[in-house]
Amino acid sequence: MRIRRALLFMPGDDRRKIEKGAGLGADSIIMDLEDGVALTNKAAARQSILTALHEVNFGRSERLVRLNPAASELEADDLHITLPGRPDGYVLPKVEAAWQVQEVSARIEDAEREHGWPAGAIRLLALIETAKGVVNIREISESDHRLDALIFGAEDLAGDIGATRTPEGREVFYARSAVVIHAKAHGLQAIDTVHIGLNDLDGLAAQTREALHMGYTGKLAIHPRQVEIIHQIFTPSPEETQQAMRLIRAHEEHQAAGSGAFELDGRMVDMPLVRAAETVLARARAAGLDV
Ligand code: COA
Ligand code: MG
């Protein structure tokens, strides 16, 4: 699965931002058709995305399109018009049931067959951002072979359940945990919600670190200045990588000598810590570091 640390949103009808976003080196670019685009501009945004998919050089960034929700009467045209541009995947908002993922997947399958594209190459990422989405997260996680990631959406969820957003985020913590647990139970990536404070870079860093510590693998971004901070936090530092390699080496030596648990730098090391070190190395490798 490809690495997705920062996923940068921009309105699909804003060619300038698409071009700007394409040049930033973000792991993923999400051209939006949903809430970032006014109802009167949906048709123009579909065309703008299709043209950008054909014309803009996105470098190594993944090219994603966010559709409108299932049963909005917009999503069929969203798909139909953008699919010929062959994006790398689609982000589905407000997913509440397995069929919503499966229906999009089936339409993509038709397009893949029609164009002779490799089957299953276009991927799906599902936003969990409503009460029903949280309640049905298990069936959503198991819904389709194209599904790569669950994305947590705190702002929409708060609106849906009548919660008030606070800096601590306790009002959405259950859902934020549920998303990462279910993602990991099903071998999916877990991507954290947007930080809407555009100028609050310390707050962004703190929220991103918290997500990392919870097991999240990436985070949504809405402004270019957020991308580098998110990339950096989801990339292990050289010190972390060194320490992880040291721990794994020590573990192998102790295993060979017949002991399961041992002491390193005043801490007990056994399998959970070894697995944590392996996770650090996997993150480093995914980020393209040579470990
Ligand atoms: N993607 C790409 N480029 C972006 C960008 C984004 N999300 N947000 C801002 N930029 C660009 C601007 O175009 C500007 O470039 P320019 O000076 O070369 O024209 C530069 O970065 C600085 O932008 P700034 O003036 O700070 O922001 P803004 O007032 O133009 O835009 C927002 C502010 C919030 C409207 C904008 O960041 C945005 O559209 N974010 C994404 C919104 C979205 O997609 N929401 C739906 C998902 S939650
Ligand atoms: Mg939303």
mmCIF file of C-alpha atoms and ligand atoms in Angstrom:
data_model
loop_
_atom_site.group_PDB
_atom_site.id
_atom_site.type_symbol
_atom_site.label_atom_id
_atom_site.label_comp_id
_atom_site.label_asym_id
_atom_site.label_seq_id
_atom_site.Cartn_x
_atom_site.Cartn_y
_atom_site.Cartn_z
ATOM 1 C CA MET A 1 0.000 0.000 0.000
ATOM 2 C CA ARG A 2 1.343 3.451 -0.824
ATOM 3 C CA ILE A 3 2.321 5.822 1.965
ATOM 4 C CA ARG A 4 -0.216 8.504 2.849
ATOM 5 C CA ARG A 5 1.112 10.833 5.531
ATOM 6 C CA ALA A 6 -0.315 14.210 4.458
ATOM 7 C CA LEU A 7 -3.391 14.297 2.214
ATOM 8 C CA LEU A 8 -3.965 17.861 1.014
ATOM 9 C CA PHE A 9 -7.465 19.004 0.123
ATOM 10 C CA MET A 10 -8.314 21.711 -2.323
ATOM 11 C CA PRO A 11 -11.593 22.755 -3.959
ATOM 12 C CA GLY A 12 -11.960 20.939 -7.284
ATOM 13 C CA ASP A 13 -13.001 24.133 -9.047
ATOM 14 C CA ASP A 14 -9.821 25.993 -8.055
ATOM 15 C CA ARG A 15 -7.237 25.282 -10.737
ATOM 16 C CA ARG A 16 -4.677 27.574 -9.108
ATOM 17 C CA LYS A 17 -4.783 25.585 -5.869
ATOM 18 C CA ILE A 18 -4.674 22.283 -7.731
ATOM 19 C CA GLU A 19 -1.516 23.379 -9.527
ATOM 20 C CA LYS A 20 -0.033 24.740 -6.346
ATOM 21 C CA GLY A 21 -0.898 21.551 -4.425
ATOM 22 C CA ALA A 22 0.563 19.374 -7.171
ATOM 23 C CA GLY A 23 3.981 20.964 -6.710
ATOM 24 C CA LEU A 24 4.318 20.527 -2.957
ATOM 25 C CA GLY A 25 5.423 16.892 -2.792
ATOM 26 C CA ALA A 26 2.475 15.917 -0.579
ATOM 27 C CA ASP A 27 1.905 12.172 -0.454
ATOM 28 C CA SER A 28 -1.686 12.669 -1.644
ATOM 29 C CA ILE A 29 -3.721 15.452 -3.212
ATOM 30 C CA ILE A 30 -7.504 15.408 -2.755
ATOM 31 C CA MET A 31 -9.438 17.438 -5.313
ATOM 32 C CA ASP A 32 -12.769 18.053 -3.649
ATOM 33 C CA LEU A 33 -16.242 17.896 -5.132
ATOM 34 C CA GLU A 34 -18.111 17.865 -1.827
ATOM 35 C CA ASP A 35 -18.236 20.602 0.807
ATOM 36 C CA GLY A 36 -15.316 22.609 -0.586
ATOM 37 C CA VAL A 37 -17.393 23.327 -3.711
ATOM 38 C CA ALA A 38 -20.610 25.364 -3.839
ATOM 39 C CA LEU A 39 -23.696 23.577 -5.184
ATOM 40 C CA THR A 40 -23.796 25.899 -8.186
ATOM 41 C CA ASN A 41 -20.199 24.978 -9.062
ATOM 42 C CA LYS A 42 -20.344 21.182 -8.963
ATOM 43 C CA ALA A 43 -20.483 20.793 -12.740
ATOM 44 C CA ALA A 44 -17.594 23.215 -13.293
ATOM 45 C CA ALA A 45 -15.557 21.463 -10.598
ATOM 46 C CA ARG A 46 -15.993 18.050 -12.269
ATOM 47 C CA GLN A 47 -14.672 19.471 -15.530
ATOM 48 C CA SER A 48 -11.859 21.298 -13.788
ATOM 49 C CA ILE A 49 -10.742 18.063 -12.087
ATOM 50 C CA LEU A 50 -10.948 16.070 -15.307
ATOM 51 C CA THR A 51 -8.826 18.665 -17.109
ATOM 52 C CA ALA A 52 -6.315 18.813 -14.260
ATOM 53 C CA LEU A 53 -5.986 15.008 -14.269
ATOM 54 C CA HIS A 54 -5.045 15.194 -17.933
ATOM 55 C CA GLU A 55 -2.854 18.307 -17.830
ATOM 56 C CA VAL A 56 -1.231 18.844 -14.434
ATOM 57 C CA ASN A 57 1.984 17.089 -13.428
ATOM 58 C CA PHE A 58 1.379 15.811 -9.892
ATOM 59 C CA GLY A 59 4.891 14.400 -9.533
ATOM 60 C CA ARG A 60 4.911 11.572 -7.022
ATOM 61 C CA SER A 61 1.711 12.759 -5.318
ATOM 62 C CA GLU A 62 -1.285 10.454 -5.368
ATOM 63 C CA ARG A 63 -4.230 11.993 -7.242
ATOM 64 C CA LEU A 64 -7.463 11.546 -5.308
ATOM 65 C CA VAL A 65 -10.935 12.950 -5.898
ATOM 66 C CA ARG A 66 -13.521 13.389 -3.151
ATOM 67 C CA LEU A 67 -17.030 12.587 -4.330
ATOM 68 C CA ASN A 68 -20.311 13.831 -2.966
ATOM 69 C CA PRO A 69 -22.066 11.429 -0.550
ATOM 70 C CA ALA A 70 -24.033 8.380 -1.625
ATOM 71 C CA ALA A 71 -27.647 9.228 -2.528
ATOM 72 C CA SER A 72 -26.849 12.942 -2.919
ATOM 73 C CA GLU A 73 -27.782 12.640 -6.610
ATOM 74 C CA LEU A 74 -24.416 14.194 -7.385
ATOM 75 C CA GLU A 75 -22.046 11.274 -6.891
ATOM 76 C CA ALA A 76 -22.985 9.386 -10.056
ATOM 77 C CA ASP A 77 -22.035 12.341 -12.269
ATOM 78 C CA ASP A 78 -18.976 13.031 -10.086
ATOM 79 C CA LEU A 79 -17.708 9.550 -10.899
ATOM 80 C CA HIS A 80 -18.878 9.370 -14.480
ATOM 81 C CA ILE A 81 -17.184 12.618 -15.460
ATOM 82 C CA THR A 82 -13.906 12.240 -13.527
ATOM 83 C CA LEU A 83 -13.210 8.528 -14.125
ATOM 84 C CA PRO A 84 -11.858 9.027 -17.689
ATOM 85 C CA GLY A 85 -9.083 11.139 -16.107
ATOM 86 C CA ARG A 86 -7.998 7.948 -14.325
ATOM 87 C CA PRO A 87 -7.350 9.254 -10.806
ATOM 88 C CA ASP A 88 -5.443 7.018 -8.388
ATOM 89 C CA GLY A 89 -8.443 6.803 -6.100
ATOM 90 C CA TYR A 90 -11.563 8.313 -4.605
ATOM 91 C CA VAL A 91 -12.367 9.617 -1.144
ATOM 92 C CA LEU A 92 -15.950 8.831 -0.114
ATOM 93 C CA PRO A 93 -17.532 11.226 2.404
ATOM 94 C CA LYS A 94 -20.055 10.376 5.127
ATOM 95 C CA VAL A 95 -19.895 6.638 4.530
ATOM 96 C CA GLU A 96 -22.533 4.890 6.628
ATOM 97 C CA ALA A 97 -22.894 1.421 5.118
ATOM 98 C CA ALA A 98 -20.930 -1.168 3.154
ATOM 99 C CA TRP A 99 -23.123 -0.858 0.056
ATOM 100 C CA GLN A 100 -22.044 2.755 -0.408
ATOM 101 C CA VAL A 101 -18.453 1.647 -0.899
ATOM 102 C CA GLN A 102 -19.438 -1.376 -2.976
ATOM 103 C CA GLU A 103 -21.581 0.646 -5.346
ATOM 104 C CA VAL A 104 -18.741 3.041 -6.181
ATOM 105 C CA SER A 105 -16.350 0.122 -6.481
ATOM 106 C CA ALA A 106 -18.636 -1.618 -8.985
ATOM 107 C CA ARG A 107 -18.810 1.499 -11.177
ATOM 108 C CA ILE A 108 -15.032 1.813 -11.084
ATOM 109 C CA GLU A 109 -14.760 -1.842 -12.070
ATOM 110 C CA ASP A 110 -16.900 -1.177 -15.146
ATOM 111 C CA ALA A 111 -14.626 1.718 -16.108
ATOM 112 C CA GLU A 112 -11.488 -0.359 -15.590
ATOM 113 C CA ARG A 113 -12.881 -3.046 -17.864
ATOM 114 C CA GLU A 114 -14.075 -0.565 -20.462
ATOM 115 C CA HIS A 115 -10.705 1.237 -20.657
ATOM 116 C CA GLY A 116 -8.565 -1.876 -20.244
ATOM 117 C CA TRP A 117 -6.989 -0.538 -17.045
ATOM 118 C CA PRO A 118 -5.572 -2.966 -14.455
ATOM 119 C CA ALA A 119 -8.380 -4.339 -12.286
ATOM 120 C CA GLY A 120 -8.502 -2.960 -8.761
ATOM 121 C CA ALA A 121 -5.811 -0.309 -9.275
ATOM 122 C CA ILE A 122 -8.104 2.620 -8.424
ATOM 123 C CA ARG A 123 -8.348 2.727 -4.626
ATOM 124 C CA LEU A 124 -10.963 3.939 -2.139
ATOM 125 C CA LEU A 125 -10.692 5.810 1.167
ATOM 126 C CA ALA A 126 -13.799 6.090 3.382
ATOM 127 C CA LEU A 127 -14.531 9.038 5.645
ATOM 128 C CA ILE A 128 -16.154 8.109 8.954
ATOM 129 C CA GLU A 129 -17.805 11.333 10.067
ATOM 130 C CA THR A 130 -21.391 10.618 11.075
ATOM 131 C CA ALA A 131 -22.956 8.763 14.001
ATOM 132 C CA LYS A 132 -24.191 6.026 11.637
ATOM 133 C CA GLY A 133 -20.729 5.737 10.123
ATOM 134 C CA VAL A 134 -19.215 5.171 13.560
ATOM 135 C CA VAL A 135 -21.893 2.616 14.492
ATOM 136 C CA ASN A 136 -21.392 0.706 11.203
ATOM 137 C CA ILE A 137 -17.638 1.046 11.040
ATOM 138 C CA ARG A 138 -17.100 -2.709 11.103
ATOM 139 C CA GLU A 139 -19.177 -3.478 8.010
ATOM 140 C CA ILE A 140 -17.584 -0.480 6.268
ATOM 141 C CA SER A 141 -14.089 -1.781 7.092
ATOM 142 C CA GLU A 142 -14.963 -5.156 5.544
ATOM 143 C CA SER A 143 -16.859 -3.731 2.585
ATOM 144 C CA ASP A 144 -14.538 -3.919 -0.426
ATOM 145 C CA HIS A 145 -11.143 -5.015 -1.755
ATOM 146 C CA ARG A 146 -10.431 -1.496 -3.022
ATOM 147 C CA LEU A 147 -10.667 0.030 0.428
ATOM 148 C CA ASP A 148 -7.237 1.197 1.636
ATOM 149 C CA ALA A 149 -8.044 3.564 4.472
ATOM 150 C CA LEU A 150 -10.524 4.873 6.983
ATOM 151 C CA ILE A 151 -10.420 8.631 7.488
ATOM 152 C CA PHE A 152 -11.752 10.228 10.647
ATOM 153 C CA GLY A 153 -13.758 13.447 10.190
ATOM 154 C CA ALA A 154 -14.211 15.258 13.495
ATOM 155 C CA GLU A 155 -15.978 18.411 12.336
ATOM 156 C CA ASP A 156 -18.837 16.712 10.517
ATOM 157 C CA LEU A 157 -19.202 14.148 13.284
ATOM 158 C CA ALA A 158 -19.508 16.884 15.919
ATOM 159 C CA GLY A 159 -22.213 18.508 13.795
ATOM 160 C CA ASP A 160 -24.035 15.216 13.352
ATOM 161 C CA ILE A 161 -24.149 14.305 17.044
ATOM 162 C CA GLY A 162 -24.718 17.830 18.349
ATOM 163 C CA ALA A 163 -21.333 18.013 20.070
ATOM 164 C CA THR A 164 -19.338 21.184 20.581
ATOM 165 C CA ARG A 165 -15.710 21.064 19.470
ATOM 166 C CA THR A 166 -13.175 21.725 22.211
ATOM 167 C CA PRO A 167 -9.378 21.978 22.033
ATOM 168 C CA GLU A 168 -9.024 18.692 23.967
ATOM 169 C CA GLY A 169 -11.368 16.843 21.613
ATOM 170 C CA ARG A 170 -12.879 14.563 24.270
ATOM 171 C CA GLU A 171 -16.254 14.927 22.531
ATOM 172 C CA VAL A 172 -14.950 12.956 19.525
ATOM 173 C CA PHE A 173 -12.380 10.767 21.221
ATOM 174 C CA TYR A 174 -14.458 7.597 21.183
ATOM 175 C CA ALA A 175 -14.930 7.866 17.420
ATOM 176 C CA ARG A 176 -11.300 8.826 16.825
ATOM 177 C CA SER A 177 -10.257 5.683 18.709
ATOM 178 C CA ALA A 178 -12.832 3.503 16.981
ATOM 179 C CA VAL A 179 -11.571 4.535 13.542
ATOM 180 C CA VAL A 180 -7.970 3.586 14.274
ATOM 181 C CA ILE A 181 -8.874 0.304 16.024
ATOM 182 C CA HIS A 182 -11.152 -0.858 13.202
ATOM 183 C CA ALA A 183 -8.682 0.225 10.544
ATOM 184 C CA LYS A 184 -5.905 -1.794 12.146
ATOM 185 C CA ALA A 185 -8.179 -4.795 12.718
ATOM 186 C CA HIS A 186 -8.755 -4.898 8.956
ATOM 187 C CA GLY A 187 -5.282 -4.018 7.677
ATOM 188 C CA LEU A 188 -6.314 -0.505 6.603
ATOM 189 C CA GLN A 189 -4.544 2.823 6.995
ATOM 190 C CA ALA A 190 -6.005 5.243 9.547
ATOM 191 C CA ILE A 191 -6.033 8.916 8.581
ATOM 192 C CA ASP A 192 -6.789 11.635 11.078
ATOM 193 C CA THR A 193 -9.167 14.594 10.765
ATOM 194 C CA VAL A 194 -8.283 18.116 9.541
ATOM 195 C CA HIS A 195 -6.921 20.775 11.857
ATOM 196 C CA ILE A 196 -8.941 23.822 10.868
ATOM 197 C CA GLY A 197 -6.714 26.386 12.619
ATOM 198 C CA LEU A 198 -4.833 27.494 9.507
ATOM 199 C CA ASN A 199 -2.315 29.588 11.448
ATOM 200 C CA ASP A 200 -2.093 27.403 14.538
ATOM 201 C CA LEU A 201 0.928 25.337 13.537
ATOM 202 C CA ASP A 202 1.799 24.360 17.124
ATOM 203 C CA GLY A 203 -1.735 23.069 17.574
ATOM 204 C CA LEU A 204 -1.444 21.156 14.300
ATOM 205 C CA ALA A 205 1.835 19.571 15.413
ATOM 206 C CA ALA A 206 0.373 18.588 18.788
ATOM 207 C CA GLN A 207 -2.748 17.082 17.197
ATOM 208 C CA THR A 208 -0.645 15.224 14.616
ATOM 209 C CA ARG A 209 1.653 13.790 17.273
ATOM 210 C CA GLU A 210 -1.389 12.661 19.237
ATOM 211 C CA ALA A 211 -2.726 10.924 16.134
ATOM 212 C CA LEU A 212 0.628 9.213 15.566
ATOM 213 C CA HIS A 213 0.676 8.030 19.171
ATOM 214 C CA MET A 214 -2.831 6.601 18.742
ATOM 215 C CA GLY A 215 -1.706 4.530 15.755
ATOM 216 C CA TYR A 216 -2.808 6.822 12.929
ATOM 217 C CA THR A 217 -0.665 6.673 9.797
ATOM 218 C CA GLY A 218 -1.566 10.016 8.204
ATOM 219 C CA LYS A 219 -3.580 13.201 8.481
ATOM 220 C CA LEU A 220 -5.711 15.404 6.283
ATOM 221 C CA ALA A 221 -4.373 18.867 5.411
ATOM 222 C CA ILE A 222 -6.178 21.938 4.097
ATOM 223 C CA HIS A 223 -3.319 24.388 3.562
ATOM 224 C CA PRO A 224 0.155 24.018 2.005
ATOM 225 C CA ARG A 225 1.876 25.060 5.224
ATOM 226 C CA GLN A 226 0.379 22.040 7.024
ATOM 227 C CA VAL A 227 1.905 19.457 4.683
ATOM 228 C CA GLU A 228 5.548 19.520 5.752
ATOM 229 C CA ILE A 229 4.686 19.428 9.465
ATOM 230 C CA ILE A 230 2.517 16.352 8.973
ATOM 231 C CA HIS A 231 5.101 14.595 6.793
ATOM 232 C CA GLN A 232 7.787 15.246 9.350
ATOM 233 C CA ILE A 233 5.800 13.933 12.301
ATOM 234 C CA PHE A 234 4.842 10.732 10.479
ATOM 235 C CA THR A 235 8.473 10.124 9.440
ATOM 236 C CA PRO A 236 10.677 8.608 12.159
ATOM 237 C CA SER A 237 13.756 10.668 13.031
ATOM 238 C CA PRO A 238 17.239 9.150 12.521
ATOM 239 C CA GLU A 239 17.526 8.792 16.325
ATOM 240 C CA GLU A 240 14.219 6.917 16.557
ATOM 241 C CA THR A 241 15.240 4.654 13.708
ATOM 242 C CA GLN A 242 18.659 3.961 15.267
ATOM 243 C CA GLN A 243 17.062 3.186 18.617
ATOM 244 C CA ALA A 244 14.560 0.826 17.008
ATOM 245 C CA MET A 245 17.318 -1.046 15.176
ATOM 246 C CA ARG A 246 19.343 -1.287 18.377
ATOM 247 C CA LEU A 247 16.376 -2.734 20.256
ATOM 248 C CA ILE A 248 15.662 -5.310 17.559
ATOM 249 C CA ARG A 249 19.320 -6.346 17.405
ATOM 250 C CA ALA A 250 19.433 -6.751 21.203
ATOM 251 C CA HIS A 251 16.214 -8.764 21.045
ATOM 252 C CA GLU A 252 17.661 -11.112 18.421
ATOM 253 C CA GLU A 253 20.796 -11.655 20.501
ATOM 254 C CA HIS A 254 18.763 -12.437 23.618
ATOM 255 C CA GLN A 255 16.463 -14.764 21.669
ATOM 256 C CA ALA A 256 19.507 -16.632 20.372
ATOM 257 C CA ALA A 257 20.789 -16.896 23.933
ATOM 258 C CA GLY A 258 17.416 -18.277 25.047
ATOM 259 C CA SER A 259 15.849 -15.337 26.910
ATOM 260 C CA GLY A 260 12.533 -13.711 25.941
ATOM 261 C CA ALA A 261 12.555 -10.608 28.125
ATOM 262 C CA PHE A 262 15.634 -8.523 28.901
ATOM 263 C CA GLU A 263 16.698 -5.075 30.099
ATOM 264 C CA LEU A 264 17.811 -2.222 27.833
ATOM 265 C CA ASP A 265 18.517 1.307 29.125
ATOM 266 C CA GLY A 266 16.641 0.564 32.349
ATOM 267 C CA ARG A 267 13.479 -0.707 30.639
ATOM 268 C CA MET A 268 12.089 -4.193 30.257
ATOM 269 C CA VAL A 269 11.998 -5.249 26.616
ATOM 270 C CA ASP A 270 9.787 -8.047 25.356
ATOM 271 C CA MET A 271 7.541 -8.624 22.362
ATOM 272 C CA PRO A 272 5.297 -5.504 22.557
ATOM 273 C CA LEU A 273 8.344 -3.218 22.476
ATOM 274 C CA VAL A 274 9.906 -5.254 19.690
ATOM 275 C CA ARG A 275 6.723 -4.858 17.659
ATOM 276 C CA ALA A 276 6.702 -1.109 18.359
ATOM 277 C CA ALA A 277 10.300 -0.921 17.088
ATOM 278 C CA GLU A 278 9.297 -2.853 13.971
ATOM 279 C CA THR A 279 6.486 -0.347 13.404
ATOM 280 C CA VAL A 280 9.011 2.508 13.542
ATOM 281 C CA LEU A 281 11.173 0.761 10.932
ATOM 282 C CA ALA A 282 8.160 0.055 8.725
ATOM 283 C CA ARG A 283 7.226 3.761 8.865
ATOM 284 C CA ALA A 284 10.800 4.738 8.005
ATOM 285 C CA ARG A 285 10.873 2.334 5.054
ATOM 286 C CA ALA A 286 7.477 3.550 3.831
ATOM 287 C CA ALA A 287 8.822 7.107 3.918
ATOM 288 C CA GLY A 288 11.629 6.004 1.609
ATOM 289 C CA LEU A 289 14.407 5.953 4.230
ATOM 290 C CA ASP A 290 17.090 3.345 3.854
ATOM 291 C CA VAL A 291 16.899 1.112 6.954
HETATM 292 N N1 COA B 1 -4.204 23.652 -1.720
HETATM 293 C C1 COA B 1 -3.342 24.238 -2.576
HETATM 294 N N2 COA B 1 -2.975 25.532 -2.490
HETATM 295 C C2 COA B 1 -3.492 26.247 -1.496
HETATM 296 C C3 COA B 1 -4.406 25.699 -0.578
HETATM 297 C C4 COA B 1 -4.759 24.344 -0.719
HETATM 298 N N3 COA B 1 -5.613 23.740 0.120
HETATM 299 N N4 COA B 1 -4.755 26.629 0.300
HETATM 300 C C5 COA B 1 -4.098 27.751 -0.044
HETATM 301 N N5 COA B 1 -3.330 27.533 -1.121
HETATM 302 C C6 COA B 1 -2.442 28.473 -1.816
HETATM 303 C C7 COA B 1 -3.153 29.736 -2.224
HETATM 304 O O1 COA B 1 -3.698 29.605 -3.499
HETATM 305 C C8 COA B 1 -2.054 30.749 -2.160
HETATM 306 O O2 COA B 1 -1.248 30.607 -3.286
HETATM 307 P P1 COA B 1 -0.946 31.873 -4.206
HETATM 308 O O3 COA B 1 -0.533 32.980 -3.288
HETATM 309 O O4 COA B 1 0.140 31.399 -5.115
HETATM 310 O O5 COA B 1 -2.232 32.136 -4.881
HETATM 311 C C9 COA B 1 -1.179 30.270 -1.001
HETATM 312 O O6 COA B 1 -1.441 28.857 -0.891
HETATM 313 C C10 COA B 1 -1.491 30.941 0.299
HETATM 314 O O7 COA B 1 -2.856 30.810 0.587
HETATM 315 P P2 COA B 1 -3.607 31.702 1.656
HETATM 316 O O8 COA B 1 -3.795 33.100 1.128
HETATM 317 O O9 COA B 1 -2.932 31.535 2.963
HETATM 318 O O10 COA B 1 -5.000 30.972 1.765
HETATM 319 P P3 COA B 1 -6.341 31.351 0.963
HETATM 320 O O11 COA B 1 -7.002 32.494 1.684
HETATM 321 O O12 COA B 1 -6.063 31.492 -0.487
HETATM 322 O O13 COA B 1 -7.208 30.053 1.189
HETATM 323 C C11 COA B 1 -8.537 28.445 2.283
HETATM 324 C C12 COA B 1 -7.644 29.661 2.473
HETATM 325 C C13 COA B 1 -8.944 27.897 3.627
HETATM 326 C C14 COA B 1 -9.780 28.837 1.487
HETATM 327 C C15 COA B 1 -7.722 27.398 1.498
HETATM 328 O O14 COA B 1 -6.612 27.028 2.272
HETATM 329 C C16 COA B 1 -8.467 26.181 1.046
HETATM 330 O O15 COA B 1 -9.166 26.228 0.035
HETATM 331 N N6 COA B 1 -8.311 25.016 1.749
HETATM 332 C C17 COA B 1 -8.941 23.792 1.372
HETATM 333 C C18 COA B 1 -10.432 23.854 1.564
HETATM 334 C C19 COA B 1 -11.095 22.551 1.238
HETATM 335 O O16 COA B 1 -10.770 21.895 0.268
HETATM 336 N N7 COA B 1 -12.062 22.144 2.085
HETATM 337 C C20 COA B 1 -12.755 20.915 1.919
HETATM 338 C C21 COA B 1 -12.167 19.826 2.699
HETATM 339 S S1 COA B 1 -12.229 20.045 4.451
HETATM 340 MG MG MG B 2 -16.917 17.220 5.629
#
